[in-house]
Coordinates of C-alpha atoms in Angstrom, one line a residue:
M9 CA 81.8 88.9 107.4
D10 CA 80.0 87.9 104.2
K11 CA 82.6 86.7 101.4
E12 CA 80.3 88.1 98.6
L13 CA 80.1 91.6 100.3
L14 CA 84.1 91.5 100.9
A15 CA 84.5 90.7 97.2
M16 CA 82.5 93.9 96.2
L17 CA 84.0 96.2 98.5
V18 CA 87.0 98.4 97.5
C19 CA 88.9 101.4 99.2
P20 CA 87.0 104.5 98.6
L21 CA 90.0 106.7 98.0
C22 CA 92.0 104.5 95.5
N23 CA 89.4 101.7 94.6
G24 CA 91.9 99.1 95.5
K25 CA 91.5 95.7 97.1
L26 CA 91.0 95.6 100.8
K27 CA 92.3 92.9 103.2
Y28 CA 89.9 91.6 105.9
D29 CA 91.6 91.5 109.3
R30 CA 89.2 89.3 111.2
E31 CA 90.9 89.9 114.8
A32 CA 91.0 93.6 114.5
Q33 CA 87.6 93.8 112.7
E34 CA 89.0 96.0 110.0
L35 CA 89.3 96.3 106.3
R36 CA 92.8 97.5 105.3
C37 CA 94.1 99.3 102.4
H38 CA 97.9 98.8 102.2
Y39 CA 98.3 101.3 99.5
D40 CA 96.8 104.2 101.2
G41 CA 97.7 102.9 104.7
L42 CA 94.1 103.1 106.2
A43 CA 92.3 100.6 108.1
Y44 CA 88.4 100.8 107.9
P45 CA 86.6 99.8 110.9
I46 CA 83.8 97.1 110.9
Q47 CA 81.1 98.0 113.5
E48 CA 78.4 95.4 114.5
G49 CA 79.1 93.7 111.2
I50 CA 78.9 96.5 109.1
P51 CA 82.0 98.1 107.3
V52 CA 82.4 101.9 107.9
M53 CA 83.8 102.9 104.6
L54 CA 84.4 106.7 105.4
P55 CA 88.0 107.8 105.1
E56 CA 87.4 110.1 108.1
A57 CA 86.3 107.1 110.2
A58 CA 89.6 105.0 109.2
R59 CA 92.7 104.4 111.2
A60 CA 96.0 105.3 109.8
M61 CA 98.1 102.1 110.0
D62 CA 101.6 102.2 111.1
A63 CA 104.7 101.5 108.9
D64 CA 104.8 97.7 110.1
E65 CA 101.2 97.3 109.3
K66 CA 101.6 98.6 105.9
L67 CA 104.1 96.0 104.9
P68 CA 102.7 92.9 103.2
T69 CA 103.4 89.6 104.8
S70 CA 103.2 86.2 103.1
P71 CA 103.6 82.8 104.6
G72 CA 107.2 81.3 104.0
R73 CA 108.8 84.7 103.7
S74 CA 111.1 85.7 106.3
A75 CA 112.6 89.2 107.2
G76 CA 116.1 89.7 105.7
S77 CA 115.6 87.0 103.2
A78 CA 116.3 88.1 99.6
S79 CA 113.4 86.5 97.1
G80 CA 114.6 85.8 93.7
S81 CA 118.3 86.0 94.3
S82 CA 120.5 83.1 93.9
G83 CA 124.1 82.7 94.5
G84 CA 126.8 85.6 95.5
V85 CA 127.4 89.0 94.0

């Protein structure tokens, strides 16, 4: 997908940034929990065409962050 086009696209509901999922061929809005399909290289930015993401998909993931680790805390209670 063209990087310039990706930079211009926003969620049609909240105007938030979208994350490109190359494997699934989707643009995901984690705020609204919707995944917009990319069909034949063209993003379909219609809310009625979007797929509702499940709870696990809505959670942001970042490299180096493991489940159950408390970020920013140091030491005991």
